[in-house]
Coordinates of C-alpha atoms in Angstrom, one line a residue:
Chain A
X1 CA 99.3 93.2 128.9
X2 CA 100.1 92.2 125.5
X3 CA 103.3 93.1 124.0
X4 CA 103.5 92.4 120.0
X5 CA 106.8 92.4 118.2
X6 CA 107.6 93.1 114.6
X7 CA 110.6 92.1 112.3
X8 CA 111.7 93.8 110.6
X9 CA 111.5 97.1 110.5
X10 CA 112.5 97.8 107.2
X11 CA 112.4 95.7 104.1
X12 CA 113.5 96.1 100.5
X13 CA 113.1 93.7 97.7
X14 CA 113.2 93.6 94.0
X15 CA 109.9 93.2 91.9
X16 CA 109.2 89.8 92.0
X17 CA 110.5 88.2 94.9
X18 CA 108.6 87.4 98.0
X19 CA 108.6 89.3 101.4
X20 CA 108.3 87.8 104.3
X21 CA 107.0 90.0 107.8
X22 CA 107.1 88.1 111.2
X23 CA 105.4 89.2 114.0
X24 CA 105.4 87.6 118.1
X25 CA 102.8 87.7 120.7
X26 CA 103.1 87.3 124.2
X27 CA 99.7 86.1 125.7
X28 CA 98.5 82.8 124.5
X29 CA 95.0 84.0 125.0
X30 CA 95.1 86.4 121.9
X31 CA 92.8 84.5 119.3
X32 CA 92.6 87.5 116.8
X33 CA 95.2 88.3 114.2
X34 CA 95.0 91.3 111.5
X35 CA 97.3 92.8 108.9
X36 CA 97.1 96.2 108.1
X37 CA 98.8 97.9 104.8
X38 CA 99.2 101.7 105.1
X39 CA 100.5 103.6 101.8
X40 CA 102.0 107.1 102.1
X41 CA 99.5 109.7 103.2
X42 CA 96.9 107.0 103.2
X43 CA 94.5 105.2 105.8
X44 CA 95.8 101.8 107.4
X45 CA 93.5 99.0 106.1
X46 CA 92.8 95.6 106.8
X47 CA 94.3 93.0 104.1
X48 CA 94.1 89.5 105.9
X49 CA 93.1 88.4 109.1
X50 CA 93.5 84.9 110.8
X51 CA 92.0 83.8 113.7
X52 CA 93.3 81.4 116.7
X53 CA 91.6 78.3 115.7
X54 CA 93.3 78.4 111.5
X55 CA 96.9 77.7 111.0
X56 CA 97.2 79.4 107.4
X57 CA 94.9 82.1 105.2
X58 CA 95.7 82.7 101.8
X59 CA 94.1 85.7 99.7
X60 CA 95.8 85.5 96.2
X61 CA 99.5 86.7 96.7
X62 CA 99.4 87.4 100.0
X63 CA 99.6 85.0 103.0
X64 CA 99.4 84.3 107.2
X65 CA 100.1 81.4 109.1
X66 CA 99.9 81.1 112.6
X67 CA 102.3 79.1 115.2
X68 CA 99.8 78.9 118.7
X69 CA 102.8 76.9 119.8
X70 CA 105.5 79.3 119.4
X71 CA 102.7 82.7 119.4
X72 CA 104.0 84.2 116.1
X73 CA 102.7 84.9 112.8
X74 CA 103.8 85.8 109.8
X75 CA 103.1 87.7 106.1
X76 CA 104.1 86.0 103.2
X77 CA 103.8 87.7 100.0
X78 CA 105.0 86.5 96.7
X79 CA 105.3 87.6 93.3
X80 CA 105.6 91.5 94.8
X81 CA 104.9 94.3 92.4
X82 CA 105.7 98.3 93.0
X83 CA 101.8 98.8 94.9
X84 CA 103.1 96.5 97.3
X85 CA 105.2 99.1 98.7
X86 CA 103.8 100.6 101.8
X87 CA 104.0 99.9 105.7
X88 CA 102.7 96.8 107.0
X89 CA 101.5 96.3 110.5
X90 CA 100.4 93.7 112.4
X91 CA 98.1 93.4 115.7
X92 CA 97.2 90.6 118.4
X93 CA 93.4 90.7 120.2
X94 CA 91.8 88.9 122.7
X95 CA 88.4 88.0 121.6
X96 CA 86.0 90.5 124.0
X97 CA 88.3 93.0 125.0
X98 CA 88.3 95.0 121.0
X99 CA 91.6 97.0 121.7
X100 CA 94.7 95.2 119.4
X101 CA 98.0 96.1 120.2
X102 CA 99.8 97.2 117.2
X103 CA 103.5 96.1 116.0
X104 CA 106.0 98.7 115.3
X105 CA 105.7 98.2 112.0
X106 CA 107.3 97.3 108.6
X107 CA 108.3 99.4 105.7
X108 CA 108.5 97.1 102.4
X109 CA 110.1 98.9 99.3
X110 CA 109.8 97.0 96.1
X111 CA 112.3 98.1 93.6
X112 CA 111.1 97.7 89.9
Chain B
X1 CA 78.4 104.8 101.8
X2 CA 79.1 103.3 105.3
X3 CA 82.7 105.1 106.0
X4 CA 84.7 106.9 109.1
X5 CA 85.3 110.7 108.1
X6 CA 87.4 113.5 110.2
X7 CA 87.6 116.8 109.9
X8 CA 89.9 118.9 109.7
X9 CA 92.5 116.9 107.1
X10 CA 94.7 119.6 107.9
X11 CA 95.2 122.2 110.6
X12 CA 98.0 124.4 111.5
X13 CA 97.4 126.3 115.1
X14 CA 99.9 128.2 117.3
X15 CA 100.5 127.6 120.7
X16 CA 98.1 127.4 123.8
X17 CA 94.7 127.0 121.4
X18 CA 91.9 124.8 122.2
X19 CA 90.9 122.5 119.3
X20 CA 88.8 120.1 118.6
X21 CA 89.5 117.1 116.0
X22 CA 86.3 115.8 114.7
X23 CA 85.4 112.0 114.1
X24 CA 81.8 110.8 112.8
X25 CA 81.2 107.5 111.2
X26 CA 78.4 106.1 109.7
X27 CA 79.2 102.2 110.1
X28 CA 77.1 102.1 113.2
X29 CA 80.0 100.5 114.9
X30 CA 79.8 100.5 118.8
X31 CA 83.5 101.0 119.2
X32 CA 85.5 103.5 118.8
X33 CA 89.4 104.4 118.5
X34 CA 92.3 107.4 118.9
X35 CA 95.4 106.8 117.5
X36 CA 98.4 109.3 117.4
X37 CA 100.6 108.9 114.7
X38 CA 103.9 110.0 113.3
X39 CA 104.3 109.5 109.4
X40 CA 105.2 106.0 108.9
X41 CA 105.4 105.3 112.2
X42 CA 103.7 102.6 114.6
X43 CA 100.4 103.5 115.7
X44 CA 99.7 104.6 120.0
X45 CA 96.6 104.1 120.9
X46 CA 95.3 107.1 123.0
X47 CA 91.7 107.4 124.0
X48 CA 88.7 104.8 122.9
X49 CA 85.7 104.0 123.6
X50 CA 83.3 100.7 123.8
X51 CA 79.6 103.2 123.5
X52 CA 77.8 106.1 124.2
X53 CA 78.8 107.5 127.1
X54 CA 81.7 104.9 127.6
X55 CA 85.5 106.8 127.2
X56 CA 88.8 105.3 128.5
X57 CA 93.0 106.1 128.3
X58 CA 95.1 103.8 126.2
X59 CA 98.7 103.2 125.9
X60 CA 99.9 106.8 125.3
X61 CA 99.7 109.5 128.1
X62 CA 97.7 112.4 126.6
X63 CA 96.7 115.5 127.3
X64 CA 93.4 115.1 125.4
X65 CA 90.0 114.4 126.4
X66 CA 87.7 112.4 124.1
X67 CA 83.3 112.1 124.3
X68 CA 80.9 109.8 123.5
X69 CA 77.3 111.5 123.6
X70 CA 76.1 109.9 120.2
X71 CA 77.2 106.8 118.9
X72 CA 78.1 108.2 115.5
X73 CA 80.3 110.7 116.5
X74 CA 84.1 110.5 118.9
X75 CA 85.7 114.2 119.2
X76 CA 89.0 115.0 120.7
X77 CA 89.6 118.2 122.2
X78 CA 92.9 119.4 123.2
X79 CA 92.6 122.3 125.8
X80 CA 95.9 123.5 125.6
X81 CA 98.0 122.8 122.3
X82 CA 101.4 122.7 122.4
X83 CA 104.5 121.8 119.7
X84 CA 105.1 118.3 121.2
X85 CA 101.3 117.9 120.0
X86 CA 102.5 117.9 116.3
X87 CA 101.1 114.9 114.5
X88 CA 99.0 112.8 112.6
X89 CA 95.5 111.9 114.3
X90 CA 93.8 108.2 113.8
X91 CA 89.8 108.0 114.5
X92 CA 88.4 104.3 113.9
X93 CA 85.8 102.2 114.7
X94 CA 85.1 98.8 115.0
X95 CA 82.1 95.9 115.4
X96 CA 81.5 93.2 117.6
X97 CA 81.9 90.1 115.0
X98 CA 80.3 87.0 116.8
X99 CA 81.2 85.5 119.9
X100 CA 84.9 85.3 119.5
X101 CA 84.8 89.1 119.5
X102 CA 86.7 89.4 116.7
X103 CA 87.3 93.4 115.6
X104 CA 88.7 94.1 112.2
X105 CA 89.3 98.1 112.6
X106 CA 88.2 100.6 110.1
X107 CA 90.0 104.2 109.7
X108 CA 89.5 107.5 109.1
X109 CA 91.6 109.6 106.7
X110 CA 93.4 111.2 109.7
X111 CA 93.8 114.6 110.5
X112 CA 97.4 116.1 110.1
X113 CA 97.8 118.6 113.2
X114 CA 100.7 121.0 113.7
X115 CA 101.1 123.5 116.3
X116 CA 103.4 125.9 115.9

């Protein structure tokens, strides 16, 4: 099955700077690639998605690109402000089989 | 408004109840999800379900049993509980998007289960 890896775990930046969450995939036939935020005591929800056949989404500060080649993606969000703080998780689906497998996760902390 | 809601948000039980942890939604999604949770933590799938009358295991062993009479509704029921059952408890759902079957979840608040 699929196996999804996350990096890292924890992250901590100051206000401002950008964060950067990598995640790796291990079967090429995953075509299906969310983000989901989660704040404390809150509901996960989606924040950008990218599918198999874009290389790079952007949504105002936030970011994913996608490496088929290599199977990873990645978060990129600049200019990071306080509300940014949360965990972040991402997931890998095949298109038809609806169940993602989830990353571990990624706690970002932004420091004011 | 279209949303996934569970009921309780809280619940505090002792050892060896039955309970059942509620999940309705109103998106008219065909699919349906269980996740176990601990605060913060990563997220194990544990029962879902692709329609009415349709129920599978996921990744995590559980001792839980899920049902799927109506489409709009996805209770688990936990004959026996027990303290390693303390957590927090995921529904979603989630809709076929076109032919890549792409499935952006949707979940509910949770409910926060301890059993002492």
């Amino acid at each position: 099955g699929e196996n999804v890896e996350q990096h890292p775990s924890t992250l901590s930046v100051q206000e401002g700077d950008s964060a950067v969450i990598k995640c790796t995939y291990s079967d090429s036939a995953s075509n299906y690639f969310p983000w989901y935020k989660q704040e404390l005591g809150k509901r996960p929800q989606l924040i950008i998605d990218i599918r198999s056949n874009v290389g790079e989404k952007k949504d105002q500060r936030i970011a994913v690109t996608l490496n088929k080649t290599a199977k990873h993606f990645s978060l990129h969000i600049t200019e990071t402000q306080p509300e940014d703080s949360a965990v972040y998780f991402c997931a890998a689906s095949m298109g038809g089989s609806y169940i993602p497998t989830f990353g571990r996760g990624t706690s970002l902390i932004v420091h004011p | 408004e279209a949303d996934i809601y569970q009921t309780p948000r809280y619940l505090v039980i002792g050892t060896g109840k039955k309970i059942t942890l509620e999940c309705s939604q109103t998106m008219g999604h065909d699919k349906m999800y269980w996740y176990q949770q601990d605060p913060g933590m990563e997220l194990h799938l544990i029962h879902y379900s692709y329609g009415v009358n349709s129920t599978e295991k996921g990744d995590l062993s559980s001792e839980s049993t899920v049902s799927r009479i109506r489409t709009e509704h996805f209770p688990l029921t936990l004959e026996s509980a027990r303290p390693s059952h303390t957590s927090q408890y995921l529904c979603a759902s989630s809709e076929y998007e076109g032919r890549g079957g792409y499935n952006e979840q949707f979940f509910g608040p949770g409910t926060r289960l301890t059993v002492l």
